[in-house]
């Protein structure tokens, strides 16, 4: 074989990628997009659906569309579409509000399921998770205790007063995957419940909430689920809790009969009681369309591809950029690694800005982490090669030291 006709490892992998067709479902551009873990790419079917909903349903149907276009059931219907991606029953998931509000609601409501008053979380959990707990602490004062411990110490921190453990299944910084089954089992053994934040899991790797006997979960839909900026978040509650849980953010659409306008709150049957206010119809419609893409591809195949992508990336960073002071922070063990790779560098912010100038888009998380997300639905193996090649060049030439890459934007 002539050397010039040899394919690179990445080209070879792209040529044999069983998920190659999935990228055609998305609006692509010339940018090497490695930030699907922050905002997923837009599926082609979304703008069409939005136009339909705007013109045909809102514009032409107005208030009658709550019934005629079944807007009223969107939160549960879209929840049912997310369910198979997270190992839940179709009647165990609803969609609405932000992840933050759902975290607060689920946490506060879980306290009502028993008499224990202690919550344990990971000290390096996503800040909004910690802030929601702080808000709950301000509200309830000394009647509750919130303990933040390193993720690896959570099981040791369980005691006879632990009501709830709140953890992110995949760490937003390092991509470390926690052992959902074991942590849930041990927490149950200690008499507590677990609330899983699936923001970096849903759509990136198969999650088996019911297989792990999970109690509660929340997660956002604009990352790997490609629901669009500000897409509403989901809440999962295991069926065994449906009739026991009394939501704290109780609203009229979680009432058993919203249009009775009853002055007293009576929770709806089932998961619907976790709804609060009017559904985000436009955003839910966009998300609904996005989720249809997942129905055509196998989640286990997506996981296999995601691991191949992150593996190739780690390998290439080490081979080609090892001498420039980068440190791989994400787990080497594929079973413990989510779908992004965190790379530490003292000048990570400036280096990422230099990559972005070359239309290679990842992001940066303080204090020193560059994050490279690999969304298996639309990622190409050649993206890995393009990114590492550009990174090598940026380091070799020292271009990242230019003044224009220094000043920090508000959004990083
Ligand atoms: C992205 C993310 C969120 C986002 O919360 P919003 O209220 O939807 O902005 C929450 N938790 C984790 C772990 C996340 O990764």
GROMACS .gro file of C-alpha atoms and ligand atoms in nm:
model
  427
    1UNK     CA    1   0.000   0.000   0.000
    2UNK     CA    2   0.127   0.347  -0.086
    3UNK     CA    3   0.187   0.548   0.228
    4UNK     CA    4  -0.019   0.846   0.106
    5UNK     CA    5  -0.327   0.627   0.060
    6UNK     CA    6  -0.313   0.502   0.420
    7UNK     CA    7  -0.601   0.617   0.630
    8UNK     CA    8  -0.535   0.770   0.967
    9UNK     CA    9  -0.672   0.581   1.266
   10UNK     CA   10  -0.954   0.835   1.290
   11UNK     CA   11  -1.051   0.812   0.922
   12UNK     CA   12  -1.059   0.438   0.951
   13UNK     CA   13  -1.286   0.454   1.256
   14UNK     CA   14  -1.517   0.702   1.081
   15UNK     CA   15  -1.539   0.479   0.775
   16UNK     CA   16  -1.655   0.185   0.987
   17UNK     CA   17  -1.870   0.378   1.234
   18UNK     CA   18  -2.209   0.204   1.257
   19UNK     CA   19  -2.356   0.535   1.382
   20UNK     CA   20  -2.227   0.741   1.091
   21UNK     CA   21  -2.577   0.818   0.966
   22UNK     CA   22  -2.676   0.980   1.295
   23UNK     CA   23  -2.472   1.294   1.221
   24UNK     CA   24  -2.699   1.359   0.921
   25UNK     CA   25  -2.983   1.421   1.165
   26UNK     CA   26  -2.811   1.738   1.289
   27UNK     CA   27  -2.742   2.085   1.155
   28UNK     CA   28  -2.367   2.076   1.107
   29UNK     CA   29  -2.118   2.350   1.022
   30UNK     CA   30  -1.743   2.365   0.968
   31UNK     CA   31  -1.675   2.390   1.340
   32UNK     CA   32  -1.525   2.098   1.534
   33UNK     CA   33  -1.780   2.103   1.811
   34UNK     CA   34  -1.666   1.940   2.133
   35UNK     CA   35  -1.914   2.106   2.367
   36UNK     CA   36  -2.224   1.891   2.331
   37UNK     CA   37  -2.191   1.831   2.705
   38UNK     CA   38  -2.282   2.197   2.754
   39UNK     CA   39  -2.525   2.266   2.469
   40UNK     CA   40  -2.605   1.988   2.224
   41UNK     CA   41  -2.620   2.051   1.851
   42UNK     CA   42  -2.959   2.120   1.694
   43UNK     CA   43  -3.134   1.827   1.524
   44UNK     CA   44  -3.266   1.914   1.178
   45UNK     CA   45  -3.620   1.821   1.275
   46UNK     CA   46  -3.637   2.088   1.546
   47UNK     CA   47  -3.679   2.415   1.352
   48UNK     CA   48  -3.948   2.251   1.141
   49UNK     CA   49  -4.137   2.140   1.451
   50UNK     CA   50  -4.100   2.484   1.608
   51UNK     CA   51  -4.244   2.650   1.299
   52UNK     CA   52  -4.534   2.407   1.301
   53UNK     CA   53  -4.608   2.470   1.668
   54UNK     CA   54  -4.575   2.846   1.631
   55UNK     CA   55  -4.790   2.883   1.320
   56UNK     CA   56  -5.028   2.589   1.334
   57UNK     CA   57  -5.075   2.547   1.708
   58UNK     CA   58  -5.009   2.880   1.884
   59UNK     CA   59  -5.080   3.117   1.594
   60UNK     CA   60  -5.385   2.941   1.455
   61UNK     CA   61  -5.510   2.733   1.746
   62UNK     CA   62  -5.451   2.967   2.041
   63UNK     CA   63  -5.595   2.854   2.372
   64UNK     CA   64  -5.780   2.563   2.211
   65UNK     CA   65  -5.443   2.397   2.146
   66UNK     CA   66  -5.418   2.291   2.509
   67UNK     CA   67  -5.670   2.026   2.409
   68UNK     CA   68  -5.659   2.003   2.031
   69UNK     CA   69  -5.284   1.971   2.017
   70UNK     CA   70  -5.263   1.804   2.355
   71UNK     CA   71  -5.025   2.065   2.498
   72UNK     CA   72  -5.154   1.980   2.842
   73UNK     CA   73  -4.997   1.633   2.827
   74UNK     CA   74  -4.661   1.740   2.683
   75UNK     CA   75  -4.472   1.724   3.017
   76UNK     CA   76  -4.571   1.361   3.073
   77UNK     CA   77  -4.545   1.262   2.706
   78UNK     CA   78  -4.195   1.402   2.669
   79UNK     CA   79  -4.108   1.242   3.003
   80UNK     CA   80  -4.218   0.910   2.857
   81UNK     CA   81  -3.976   0.963   2.570
   82UNK     CA   82  -3.685   1.026   2.806
   83UNK     CA   83  -3.776   0.725   3.022
   84UNK     CA   84  -3.610   0.451   2.809
   85UNK     CA   85  -3.286   0.651   2.803
   86UNK     CA   86  -3.262   0.645   3.182
   87UNK     CA   87  -3.409   0.305   3.267
   88UNK     CA   88  -3.740   0.444   3.392
   89UNK     CA   89  -4.101   0.349   3.327
   90UNK     CA   90  -4.290   0.579   3.089
   91UNK     CA   91  -4.511   0.690   3.379
   92UNK     CA   92  -4.221   0.781   3.607
   93UNK     CA   93  -4.081   1.091   3.436
   94UNK     CA   94  -4.217   1.444   3.383
   95UNK     CA   95  -4.054   1.745   3.221
   96UNK     CA   96  -4.070   2.107   3.330
   97UNK     CA   97  -3.875   2.380   3.513
   98UNK     CA   98  -3.495   2.401   3.532
   99UNK     CA   99  -3.278   2.131   3.687
  100UNK     CA  100  -3.215   2.367   3.979
  101UNK     CA  101  -3.585   2.406   4.062
  102UNK     CA  102  -3.640   2.032   4.023
  103UNK     CA  103  -3.347   1.959   4.254
  104UNK     CA  104  -3.494   2.186   4.518
  105UNK     CA  105  -3.840   2.040   4.478
  106UNK     CA  106  -3.721   1.677   4.484
  107UNK     CA  107  -3.489   1.731   4.781
  108UNK     CA  108  -3.739   1.922   4.992
  109UNK     CA  109  -4.020   1.682   4.899
  110UNK     CA  110  -3.804   1.378   4.984
  111UNK     CA  111  -3.765   1.508   5.339
  112UNK     CA  112  -4.141   1.471   5.373
  113UNK     CA  113  -4.114   1.095   5.311
  114UNK     CA  114  -3.966   1.026   5.654
  115UNK     CA  115  -3.858   1.180   5.980
  116UNK     CA  116  -3.482   1.193   5.918
  117UNK     CA  117  -3.329   1.536   5.868
  118UNK     CA  118  -2.980   1.495   5.729
  119UNK     CA  119  -2.873   1.536   5.365
  120UNK     CA  120  -2.534   1.423   5.235
  121UNK     CA  121  -2.381   1.543   4.909
  122UNK     CA  122  -2.052   1.555   4.721
  123UNK     CA  123  -1.853   1.866   4.816
  124UNK     CA  124  -1.753   1.913   4.451
  125UNK     CA  125  -2.101   1.863   4.313
  126UNK     CA  126  -2.219   2.105   4.043
  127UNK     CA  127  -2.259   2.442   4.217
  128UNK     CA  128  -2.631   2.475   4.144
  129UNK     CA  129  -2.691   2.147   4.331
  130UNK     CA  130  -2.504   2.290   4.630
  131UNK     CA  131  -2.682   2.625   4.606
  132UNK     CA  132  -3.025   2.456   4.599
  133UNK     CA  133  -2.928   2.279   4.922
  134UNK     CA  134  -2.810   2.608   5.072
  135UNK     CA  135  -3.149   2.759   4.994
  136UNK     CA  136  -3.321   2.469   5.164
  137UNK     CA  137  -3.094   2.514   5.464
  138UNK     CA  138  -3.184   2.886   5.484
  139UNK     CA  139  -3.551   2.795   5.472
  140UNK     CA  140  -3.541   2.516   5.729
  141UNK     CA  141  -3.257   2.643   5.947
  142UNK     CA  142  -3.121   2.421   6.220
  143UNK     CA  143  -3.395   2.163   6.172
  144UNK     CA  144  -3.186   2.004   5.896
  145UNK     CA  145  -2.818   1.919   5.854
  146UNK     CA  146  -2.642   1.926   5.521
  147UNK     CA  147  -2.303   1.757   5.499
  148UNK     CA  148  -2.071   1.799   5.203
  149UNK     CA  149  -1.808   1.527   5.180
  150UNK     CA  150  -1.574   1.404   4.904
  151UNK     CA  151  -1.766   1.175   4.666
  152UNK     CA  152  -1.555   0.875   4.769
  153UNK     CA  153  -1.652   0.926   5.136
  154UNK     CA  154  -2.029   0.940   5.087
  155UNK     CA  155  -2.093   0.581   5.192
  156UNK     CA  156  -1.883   0.620   5.505
  157UNK     CA  157  -2.077   0.937   5.590
  158UNK     CA  158  -2.415   0.758   5.605
  159UNK     CA  159  -2.574   0.739   5.948
  160UNK     CA  160  -2.908   0.664   6.113
  161UNK     CA  161  -3.030   1.020   6.054
  162UNK     CA  162  -2.946   1.036   5.680
  163UNK     CA  163  -3.264   1.108   5.489
  164UNK     CA  164  -3.116   1.170   5.146
  165UNK     CA  165  -2.798   1.144   4.945
  166UNK     CA  166  -2.775   1.385   4.650
  167UNK     CA  167  -2.513   1.300   4.389
  168UNK     CA  168  -2.431   1.368   4.027
  169UNK     CA  169  -2.401   1.037   3.845
  170UNK     CA  170  -2.132   1.181   3.614
  171UNK     CA  171  -1.908   1.455   3.755
  172UNK     CA  172  -1.935   1.773   3.545
  173UNK     CA  173  -1.565   1.847   3.581
  174UNK     CA  174  -1.384   1.515   3.570
  175UNK     CA  175  -1.649   1.295   3.396
  176UNK     CA  176  -1.612   1.037   3.674
  177UNK     CA  177  -1.910   0.798   3.680
  178UNK     CA  178  -2.030   0.690   4.022
  179UNK     CA  179  -2.151   0.337   4.094
  180UNK     CA  180  -2.523   0.406   4.098
  181UNK     CA  181  -2.624   0.055   4.193
  182UNK     CA  182  -2.390   0.015   4.486
  183UNK     CA  183  -2.442   0.364   4.629
  184UNK     CA  184  -2.819   0.330   4.604
  185UNK     CA  185  -2.810  -0.014   4.765
  186UNK     CA  186  -2.587   0.093   5.054
  187UNK     CA  187  -2.790   0.407   5.116
  188UNK     CA  188  -3.110   0.204   5.126
  189UNK     CA  189  -2.946  -0.036   5.369
  190UNK     CA  190  -2.875   0.263   5.594
  191UNK     CA  191  -3.239   0.368   5.563
  192UNK     CA  192  -3.192   0.667   5.334
  193UNK     CA  193  -3.296   0.763   4.981
  194UNK     CA  194  -3.087   0.876   4.685
  195UNK     CA  195  -3.151   1.159   4.443
  196UNK     CA  196  -2.941   1.127   4.127
  197UNK     CA  197  -2.855   1.426   3.910
  198UNK     CA  198  -2.830   1.284   3.556
  199UNK     CA  199  -2.738   1.608   3.376
  200UNK     CA  200  -2.417   1.463   3.229
  201UNK     CA  201  -2.554   1.110   3.188
  202UNK     CA  202  -2.886   1.129   3.003
  203UNK     CA  203  -2.828   1.066   2.633
  204UNK     CA  204  -2.456   1.003   2.681
  205UNK     CA  205  -2.461   0.659   2.839
  206UNK     CA  206  -2.728   0.406   2.932
  207UNK     CA  207  -2.865   0.469   3.280
  208UNK     CA  208  -3.069   0.204   3.461
  209UNK     CA  209  -3.260   0.386   3.734
  210UNK     CA  210  -3.504   0.103   3.803
  211UNK     CA  211  -3.237  -0.161   3.768
  212UNK     CA  212  -3.054   0.022   4.047
  213UNK     CA  213  -3.375   0.065   4.247
  214UNK     CA  214  -3.324   0.445   4.243
  215UNK     CA  215  -3.570   0.667   4.425
  216UNK     CA  216  -3.551   1.007   4.260
  217UNK     CA  217  -3.359   1.170   3.977
  218UNK     CA  218  -3.342   1.497   3.788
  219UNK     CA  219  -3.145   1.609   3.487
  220UNK     CA  220  -3.120   1.868   3.218
  221UNK     CA  221  -3.210   1.815   2.854
  222UNK     CA  222  -3.003   2.073   2.665
  223UNK     CA  223  -2.673   1.883   2.695
  224UNK     CA  224  -2.657   1.533   2.542
  225UNK     CA  225  -3.034   1.528   2.482
  226UNK     CA  226  -3.004   1.824   2.241
  227UNK     CA  227  -3.324   1.992   2.360
  228UNK     CA  228  -3.198   2.346   2.293
  229UNK     CA  229  -3.091   2.638   2.510
  230UNK     CA  230  -3.301   2.653   2.825
  231UNK     CA  231  -3.487   2.330   2.745
  232UNK     CA  232  -3.685   2.220   3.053
  233UNK     CA  233  -3.544   1.958   3.289
  234UNK     CA  234  -3.689   1.621   3.388
  235UNK     CA  235  -3.783   1.469   3.722
  236UNK     CA  236  -3.801   1.096   3.788
  237UNK     CA  237  -3.971   0.942   4.089
  238UNK     CA  238  -3.992   0.565   4.134
  239UNK     CA  239  -4.349   0.439   4.121
  240UNK     CA  240  -4.336   0.329   4.485
  241UNK     CA  241  -4.311   0.695   4.592
  242UNK     CA  242  -4.584   0.836   4.368
  243UNK     CA  243  -4.868   0.822   4.614
  244UNK     CA  244  -4.652   0.916   4.914
  245UNK     CA  245  -4.463   1.219   4.792
  246UNK     CA  246  -4.611   1.566   4.863
  247UNK     CA  247  -4.432   1.815   4.638
  248UNK     CA  248  -4.302   2.129   4.807
  249UNK     CA  249  -4.323   2.333   4.487
  250UNK     CA  250  -4.689   2.239   4.466
  251UNK     CA  251  -4.866   2.409   4.179
  252UNK     CA  252  -5.198   2.393   4.004
  253UNK     CA  253  -5.085   2.161   3.726
  254UNK     CA  254  -4.978   1.909   3.986
  255UNK     CA  255  -5.326   1.926   4.138
  256UNK     CA  256  -5.552   1.629   4.084
  257UNK     CA  257  -5.805   1.852   3.914
  258UNK     CA  258  -5.646   2.181   3.798
  259UNK     CA  259  -5.963   2.310   3.638
  260UNK     CA  260  -6.170   2.267   3.951
  261UNK     CA  261  -5.978   2.571   4.085
  262UNK     CA  262  -5.996   2.417   4.428
  263UNK     CA  263  -5.847   2.652   4.693
  264UNK     CA  264  -5.687   2.353   4.864
  265UNK     CA  265  -5.403   2.155   4.704
  266UNK     CA  266  -5.475   1.789   4.640
  267UNK     CA  267  -5.191   1.613   4.458
  268UNK     CA  268  -5.260   1.445   4.125
  269UNK     CA  269  -5.221   1.069   4.103
  270UNK     CA  270  -4.883   0.945   3.987
  271UNK     CA  271  -4.585   1.139   3.860
  272UNK     CA  272  -4.800   1.435   3.752
  273UNK     CA  273  -4.802   1.567   4.105
  274UNK     CA  274  -4.441   1.671   4.049
  275UNK     CA  275  -4.552   1.925   3.791
  276UNK     CA  276  -4.591   2.278   3.916
  277UNK     CA  277  -4.694   2.547   3.668
  278UNK     CA  278  -4.783   2.590   3.301
  279UNK     CA  279  -4.573   2.372   3.068
  280UNK     CA  280  -4.309   2.538   2.847
  281UNK     CA  281  -4.489   2.440   2.526
  282UNK     CA  282  -4.242   2.580   2.271
  283UNK     CA  283  -3.937   2.442   2.450
  284UNK     CA  284  -4.107   2.108   2.519
  285UNK     CA  285  -4.198   2.075   2.152
  286UNK     CA  286  -3.837   2.134   2.048
  287UNK     CA  287  -3.722   1.875   2.302
  288UNK     CA  288  -3.989   1.629   2.190
  289UNK     CA  289  -3.859   1.651   1.832
  290UNK     CA  290  -3.497   1.617   1.948
  291UNK     CA  291  -3.572   1.301   2.137
  292UNK     CA  292  -3.711   1.135   1.825
  293UNK     CA  293  -3.351   1.112   1.700
  294UNK     CA  294  -3.257   0.879   1.987
  295UNK     CA  295  -3.533   0.638   1.892
  296UNK     CA  296  -3.343   0.548   1.575
  297UNK     CA  297  -3.014   0.460   1.745
  298UNK     CA  298  -2.911   0.213   2.011
  299UNK     CA  299  -2.791   0.362   2.338
  300UNK     CA  300  -2.538   0.083   2.394
  301UNK     CA  301  -2.387   0.151   2.052
  302UNK     CA  302  -2.372   0.521   2.144
  303UNK     CA  303  -2.189   0.435   2.465
  304UNK     CA  304  -1.941   0.213   2.281
  305UNK     CA  305  -1.867   0.493   2.034
  306UNK     CA  306  -1.836   0.752   2.310
  307UNK     CA  307  -1.572   0.539   2.482
  308UNK     CA  308  -1.382   0.487   2.157
  309UNK     CA  309  -1.383   0.864   2.104
  310UNK     CA  310  -1.259   0.950   2.453
  311UNK     CA  311  -1.004   0.668   2.440
  312UNK     CA  312  -0.861   0.792   2.109
  313UNK     CA  313  -0.854   1.149   2.241
  314UNK     CA  314  -0.666   1.054   2.560
  315UNK     CA  315  -0.419   0.846   2.359
  316UNK     CA  316  -0.353   1.123   2.108
  317UNK     CA  317  -0.316   1.394   2.373
  318UNK     CA  318  -0.055   1.182   2.546
  319UNK     CA  319   0.130   1.096   2.226
  320UNK     CA  320   0.129   1.436   2.060
  321UNK     CA  321   0.091   1.686   2.343
  322UNK     CA  322   0.248   1.503   2.638
  323UNK     CA  323   0.546   1.736   2.650
  324UNK     CA  324   0.334   2.052   2.688
  325UNK     CA  325   0.225   1.999   3.048
  326UNK     CA  326  -0.128   1.864   2.998
  327UNK     CA  327  -0.270   1.629   3.258
  328UNK     CA  328  -0.560   1.393   3.187
  329UNK     CA  329  -0.796   1.433   3.482
  330UNK     CA  330  -1.076   1.200   3.368
  331UNK     CA  331  -1.063   0.833   3.469
  332UNK     CA  332  -0.860   0.598   3.249
  333UNK     CA  333  -1.094   0.315   3.338
  334UNK     CA  334  -1.362   0.332   3.065
  335UNK     CA  335  -1.634   0.202   3.298
  336UNK     CA  336  -1.578   0.502   3.522
  337UNK     CA  337  -1.559   0.764   3.247
  338UNK     CA  338  -1.851   0.967   3.110
  339UNK     CA  339  -1.858   1.122   2.764
  340UNK     CA  340  -1.617   1.411   2.808
  341UNK     CA  341  -1.249   1.437   2.890
  342UNK     CA  342  -1.110   1.695   3.129
  343UNK     CA  343  -0.755   1.808   3.067
  344UNK     CA  344  -0.570   2.017   3.324
  345UNK     CA  345  -0.330   2.292   3.222
  346UNK     CA  346  -0.220   2.605   3.409
  347UNK     CA  347  -0.301   2.814   3.102
  348UNK     CA  348  -0.614   2.618   3.008
  349UNK     CA  349  -0.832   2.924   2.958
  350UNK     CA  350  -0.600   3.095   2.706
  351UNK     CA  351  -0.529   2.766   2.526
  352UNK     CA  352  -0.903   2.697   2.491
  353UNK     CA  353  -0.956   3.049   2.353
  354UNK     CA  354  -0.684   2.982   2.094
  355UNK     CA  355  -0.862   2.657   1.997
  356UNK     CA  356  -1.195   2.836   1.969
  357UNK     CA  357  -1.040   3.094   1.737
  358UNK     CA  358  -0.960   2.798   1.510
  359UNK     CA  359  -1.323   2.686   1.535
  360UNK     CA  360  -1.250   2.397   1.765
  361UNK     CA  361  -1.497   2.446   2.045
  362UNK     CA  362  -1.462   2.298   2.392
  363UNK     CA  363  -1.501   2.485   2.718
  364UNK     CA  364  -1.320   2.573   3.036
  365UNK     CA  365  -1.407   2.511   3.398
  366UNK     CA  366  -1.220   2.698   3.669
  367UNK     CA  367  -0.962   2.672   3.804
  368UNK     CA  368  -0.765   2.492   3.529
  369UNK     CA  369  -0.976   2.240   3.337
  370UNK     CA  370  -1.029   2.228   2.964
  371UNK     CA  371  -1.333   2.013   2.885
  372UNK     CA  372  -1.372   1.826   2.558
  373UNK     CA  373  -1.716   1.673   2.512
  374UNK     CA  374  -1.780   1.384   2.272
  375UNK     CA  375  -2.147   1.354   2.184
  376UNK     CA  376  -2.156   1.016   2.010
  377UNK     CA  377  -2.461   1.094   1.795
  378UNK     CA  378  -2.284   1.351   1.580
  379UNK     CA  379  -1.916   1.330   1.670
  380UNK     CA  380  -1.665   1.210   1.418
  381UNK     CA  381  -1.337   1.043   1.501
  382UNK     CA  382  -1.173   1.295   1.269
  383UNK     CA  383  -1.288   1.566   1.516
  384UNK     CA  384  -1.050   1.411   1.768
  385UNK     CA  385  -0.763   1.428   1.524
  386UNK     CA  386  -0.843   1.786   1.419
  387UNK     CA  387  -0.858   1.897   1.781
  388UNK     CA  388  -0.535   1.733   1.894
  389UNK     CA  389  -0.354   1.851   1.578
  390UNK     CA  390  -0.461   2.213   1.643
  391UNK     CA  391  -0.370   2.183   2.009
  392UNK     CA  392  -0.025   2.057   1.923
  393UNK     CA  393   0.024   2.347   1.683
  394UNK     CA  394  -0.101   2.606   1.934
  395UNK     CA  395   0.145   2.477   2.193
  396UNK     CA  396   0.440   2.436   1.958
  397UNK     CA  397   0.407   2.789   1.818
  398UNK     CA  398   0.317   2.942   2.156
  399UNK     CA  399   0.034   3.134   1.988
  400UNK     CA  400  -0.185   3.081   2.297
  401UNK     CA  401   0.027   3.344   2.475
  402UNK     CA  402  -0.116   3.623   2.258
  403UNK     CA  403  -0.281   3.906   2.451
  404UNK     CA  404  -0.624   3.846   2.292
  405UNK     CA  405  -0.662   3.506   2.462
  406UNK     CA  406  -0.613   3.636   2.815
  407UNK     CA  407  -0.925   3.829   2.914
  408UNK     CA  408  -1.198   3.612   3.061
  409UNK     CA  409  -1.552   3.633   2.928
  410UNK     CA  410  -1.848   3.606   3.168
  411UNK     CA  411  -1.950   3.273   3.012
  412UNK     CA  412  -1.659   3.028   2.986
  413LIG     C1  413  -2.575   2.136   3.373
  413LIG     C2  414  -2.606   2.092   3.511
  413LIG     C3  415  -2.711   2.151   3.583
  413LIG     C4  416  -2.789   2.263   3.522
  413LIG     O1  417  -2.889   2.317   3.600
  413LIG     P1  418  -2.995   2.414   3.532
  413LIG     O2  419  -3.083   2.454   3.644
  413LIG     O3  420  -3.067   2.335   3.426
  413LIG     O4  421  -2.921   2.528   3.473
  413LIG     C5  422  -2.737   2.102   3.711
  413LIG     N1  423  -2.663   2.001   3.764
  413LIG     C6  424  -2.562   1.944   3.697
  413LIG     C7  425  -2.485   1.831   3.758
  413LIG     C8  426  -2.529   1.988   3.570
  413LIG     O5  427  -2.428   1.933   3.503
   0.00000   0.00000   0.00000
